[in-house]
Amino acid sequence: SDPILIKGGKIVNDDQSFYADVYVEDGLIKQMGEKLAVPGGTRTIDAHGQLVVPGGIDAHTRLQAPAAGISSADGVFQGTKAALAGGTTMIIDHVCPEAGSSLLAAYEQWRSGADGQACCDYGLSVDIPRWHESLREELEALVKDKGVNSFLVFMAYKDKLQCTDSQMYEIFCTIRDLGAIAQVHAENGDIIEEEQKRLLELGITGPEGHVLSRPEEVEAEAVFRAITIARQANCPLYVTKVMSRGAADVLAQAKRKGTVVYGEPITASLGTDGSHYWSKNWAKAAAFVTSPPISPDPSTPDHLSTLLSSGDLQVTGSAHCTFSTAQKAVGKDNFTLIPEGTNGIEERMSIVWEKCVVPGKMDENDFVAVTSTNAAKIFNCYPRKGRVAVGSDADLVLWNPKATKIISAKTHNLNVEYNIFEGTECHGVPTVVISQGRVVLEDGNLCVTQGSGRFIPRKTFPDFVYKRIKARNRLAEVHGVPRGMYDGPVHEVPASVKAVAPGAAPRMAPCAGKAAAPPVRNLHQSGFSLSGSQADDHIARRTAQKIMAPPGGRSNITSLS
Amino acid sequence: MADRKRNWNKEDDLPVYLARPGTTAQTPRQKYGGMFASNKTIDFDAYSVGKKGSRTPRSGSRHDMLDGGDNYSETASDISEISGSVISSPGDREDKTPGVEIKYPMGKELLQGQDNGQSDRLLIKGGRIINDDHSFYADLYLEDGLIKQIGENLIVPGGVKTIEANGRMVIPGGIDVNTYLQKPYQGMTAVDDFYQGTKAALAGGTTMIIDHVLPEPGSSLLTSFEKWHEAADTKSCCDYALHVDITSWYDGIREELEVLVQDKGVNSFQVYMAYKDLYQMSDSQLYEAFTFLKSLGAVILVHAENGDLIAQEQKRILEMGITGPEGHALSRPEELEAEAVFRAITIASRINCPVYITKVMSKSAADIIALARKRGPLVFGEPITASLGTDGTHYWSKNWAKAAAFVTSPPLSPDPTTPDHLNSLLACGDLQVTGSGHCPYSTAQKAIGKDNFTMIPEGVNGIEERMTVVWDKAVATGKMDESQFVAVTSTNAAKIFNLYPRKGRIAVGSDADVVIWDPDKVKTITAKSHKSAIEYNIFEGMECHGAPLVVISQGKIVFEDGNLHVNKGMGRFIPRKPFPEYLYQRIKIRNKVGGLQGVSRGMYDGPVYEIPATPKYATPAPSTKSSPAKNQPPPIRNLHQSNFSLSGAQIDDNNPRRTGHRIVAPPGGRSNITSLG
């Protein structure tokens, strides 16, 4: 591609802004400064009065719905095109394997789907639909060889994707050992299922049932639980799709308590609210269906953008996953069947600007941080992405804070008939977008090449996240109390009782080996065999050891004072 | 209270012997006058109650004290085997606090003697009656196990045994809402059975307990209830009621619950979020259980800890080679308690049912409750004696037996500021009730887990110490007043569990469960003198201000001067009705206003996407892969799946229907309800 010189723009990084020219060649930023010596034939773009920001990173998209069933209305090509049109030059798409199928196979499928289609760089994050021990090796392979460093677990979608707390703990421990990021879809699937049942019984079948069955406290509860589990496992946690006040507040509090946790509000939760679920127009109402749902509380976008500005939430995604009205209509008689997902990939940057920068909640540097830099740091592609610096990828956006644009389905670059931000006026739009050193958007014209997007492998142990985790790991060691052996009397447990339920406490629980061997995989048991002591190793020993009056008298460690 | 008393002591210019309140012993009538004017006493005997005259019970009693108590000794020794002639005089006379004295009617009333000196009729004179709302000076007349009259100058029949309260506080007997006096563990039960345990309760000023029926998983609730009922009936010395713990959610449990609520007088049930693979219920089960219990009007008790994570942590800690009691605390960090509390509240608030968290042991759990209450859900929290009185640092004790004695779940928080915090929340009303979780095991029993902390039977003492600990930590420190003390030790529990105003209040018609409380008495808690059968008291050495002087249960004096007069089996089962107003009034209104309504729309008649036929189970959303029915059925009980069959709509009822409905281009064109824009 031709070398490009961007002249006269104000460079905005997450830490500072300054005026400089930028010289781009071979897809990289080669020089920055004033009065750059550039070779002939260099194309010059005048950026006076505009901001030069690092291209946006959309940390959450689902452009390829599962192979079976309904595929998303916007494929990878259409989706990445829309991304570029909105100033996003990299996406992290989610691989969603069929439950029980191989993660690696699904990964390969996504790669092959994206490689020929994507017109911007992309990374992949892999969802873990159902946990079993053998996935451990797959995770390791994905992390070591495939450039994936983030995995998502579901706390919702009961009986389909949902993980139990034990599984989450095991997954988190594995992820921590691998140096990856644990992402979580946080909603309490058990409660949702019961609520769905109840609402359908009440005869509520429209899209409003979706939000009624997934109230925000159910989201907050799951966020709280995920944080608790992550703390126990000392694993960094990334909560995708923060949709409600409650959930965001829980995150903010946890952060205050020192948990390594990141929250990702999405375009939809920042830009609109859930009152539309009650729209008389079924198609419109259905277009908003996503999970967790957009909060019906109209003050939510404001609250989330405040937390985003204050640093309590760090990253913005879009969770872009669109379905046409006809596809949504699969659930016209039952809201639980409506395919879930909203648009947002194209609108993300503009919405964040409009909701956060225009009202003065954040400055342009913060804007860069939440739309690009933080994501690059967390997902370990910094400073290659997320920064305007010499040596970084030439993914640049010329942002015009004075231009305005009205979002509408008529003008968006998507296939869906309905845009959930319809009619929103945004101040601040990308005028020129440069991806891999090529101008892809100029004067409102998109000029993309199908398949030009590269897969960006991401390394493990991102410093931004893991420095703290490593330090805590070292500190977290616990030690027992060195005591003499207890040699006092021991109550003799009648042998017969052993077979009966053990009694009061989780006595038998820890000894995995002792439960009746389950022919199916028991999700509640880990496959760890306990080396060393088992919970009832002692039962045999104990009877032998029973010393009511030890020969040397009772030692004083057992004496009661 | 103490202050106030001191004040009036000064104001009224009481004799020297009243000038030093706050010392231990009840008092003394002494050489320089004694406490009771004998003529007065005799007047009493001859029934002349009314003469106290204008107000001031204390001046009356002071007057009464003016003469030697010799008469009394005689009287008392005549009638009963109570040690000491006057209950209130434990011997030495050097302490100058006015004590409580019990006067027995002379001669002719000796017919009461066969009752161990415990008359059915009792007059408490000159006490300050404390209810949860206010306090006042009045006399109290008890008969037939009920409070018959309150006021001054009561007209009471002759031959009434009289207690001179001398301005002491008269409070409703405590209600201990959480005891496990017959908790089975590996074929053994806790060392304090209903007899031993209720004796201890009475000695501490608690006149009613609510014990937990803990059925073995899989066994019938009703059978277990009957077992507990029988054991308690024969052994209990104080009134009792029973909670039933739901240890598994099985077919037919609904009918049993209904029977328990309708016919058996049980209105509270506990569910467990911990004890994985044993008692633990999944969120779905909790939802079902809560829904059903709400329809019965029951109180839902929750043992809140995340059992899944505990199991993982236990495994990890055992693998690290930590086998001592400190492993118990390490494997159950307070976050796991807080998490479960949060979850329980979330589920309950979805269902709009009240939820009661038993054993609030940590700051974070208590804070979650406090926060939730501010948002509106009906949540109640019960700290226990142990969490209010001590902390979990003892798990690290070098003395295994001592460390093991503290093992209970959720564990005591190792954070030493916890008791203070919990007391503050209790004082401000964010926590409402105090229990004891009393379930002590002997050291030998605890030693079953000497090589593995997960085997240590769980439970601490606290039934006897509860009232005293709350007084010492909350009232004596100025966090709460006496009325709040009554509320958290008795009244709130009575309201929540629908015993009010029969219990939990001093009012005409209430049960005569009354405690005369001495705020100044200082008592050192020690295993040497406690009533429990265990060797170790977790509050060992704690010096507590405030203790009961006289405890009256069912109108009978059961404890005075350190002596218990109880009979096995004298406690009655107190049935409790469902739908306690204290909880359900609000629930009912919320039910009415909280109704959900759908949006009335025209039918959607636009195009409908056709799902390819082959992947039948690939469901619409990107997220839903396989239909629920397709999961391999686990032969072991899957705690996360309910075994309810769903009547009514199922999620995939519509699957077959859908293909039939497909109208890609409806004949009449698209109606405008689907038009976009």
CSV table of C-alpha atoms in Angstrom, one decimal, chain A residues 62 64-70 95-101 110 127-130 154 157-161, chain B residues 615-628 630-631:
chain,number,residue,atom,x,y,z
A,62,ARG,CA,-20.4,-12.5,17.6
A,64,GLN,CA,-20.6,-15.9,13.2
A,65,ALA,CA,-23.4,-17.5,14.9
A,66,PRO,CA,-23.1,-21.3,15.2
A,67,ALA,CA,-23.0,-23.2,12.0
A,68,ALA,CA,-26.2,-24.9,12.8
A,69,GLY,CA,-29.4,-23.1,13.4
A,70,ILE,CA,-29.8,-19.5,12.5
A,95,VAL,CA,-16.0,-18.7,19.0
A,96,CYS,CA,-19.0,-20.5,20.3
A,97,PRO,CA,-18.5,-24.2,20.0
A,98,GLU,CA,-21.4,-26.6,20.2
A,99,ALA,CA,-21.8,-28.1,23.6
A,100,GLY,CA,-19.7,-31.2,23.8
A,101,SER,CA,-17.8,-30.5,20.6
A,110,TRP,CA,-14.1,-19.8,13.0
A,127,ASP,CA,-16.5,-19.8,24.7
A,128,ILE,CA,-16.5,-22.8,27.0
A,129,PRO,CA,-20.0,-24.2,26.7
A,130,ARG,CA,-19.6,-27.2,28.9
A,154,PHE,CA,-21.8,-18.9,30.8
A,157,TYR,CA,-28.6,-20.7,29.6
A,158,LYS,CA,-29.4,-23.5,31.9
A,159,ASP,CA,-28.9,-27.0,30.6
A,160,LYS,CA,-27.3,-25.7,27.5
A,161,LEU,CA,-24.2,-23.6,28.3
B,615,PRO,CA,-30.0,-29.5,13.3
B,616,LYS,CA,-33.2,-29.9,15.1
B,617,TYR,CA,-31.6,-29.2,18.4
B,618,ALA,CA,-29.6,-26.3,17.3
B,619,THR,CA,-31.8,-23.6,18.8
B,620,PRO,CA,-32.2,-20.1,17.6
B,621,ALA,CA,-29.9,-18.1,19.7
B,622,PRO,CA,-26.2,-18.3,19.2
B,623,SER,CA,-26.1,-19.4,22.7
B,624,THR,CA,-28.5,-22.3,22.8
B,625,LYS,CA,-27.1,-25.4,21.5
B,626,SER,CA,-29.0,-28.3,22.5
B,627,SER,CA,-32.4,-28.7,23.9
B,628,PRO,CA,-32.6,-29.3,27.6
B,630,LYS,CA,-31.1,-33.9,25.3
B,631,ASN,CA,-28.8,-33.9,28.2
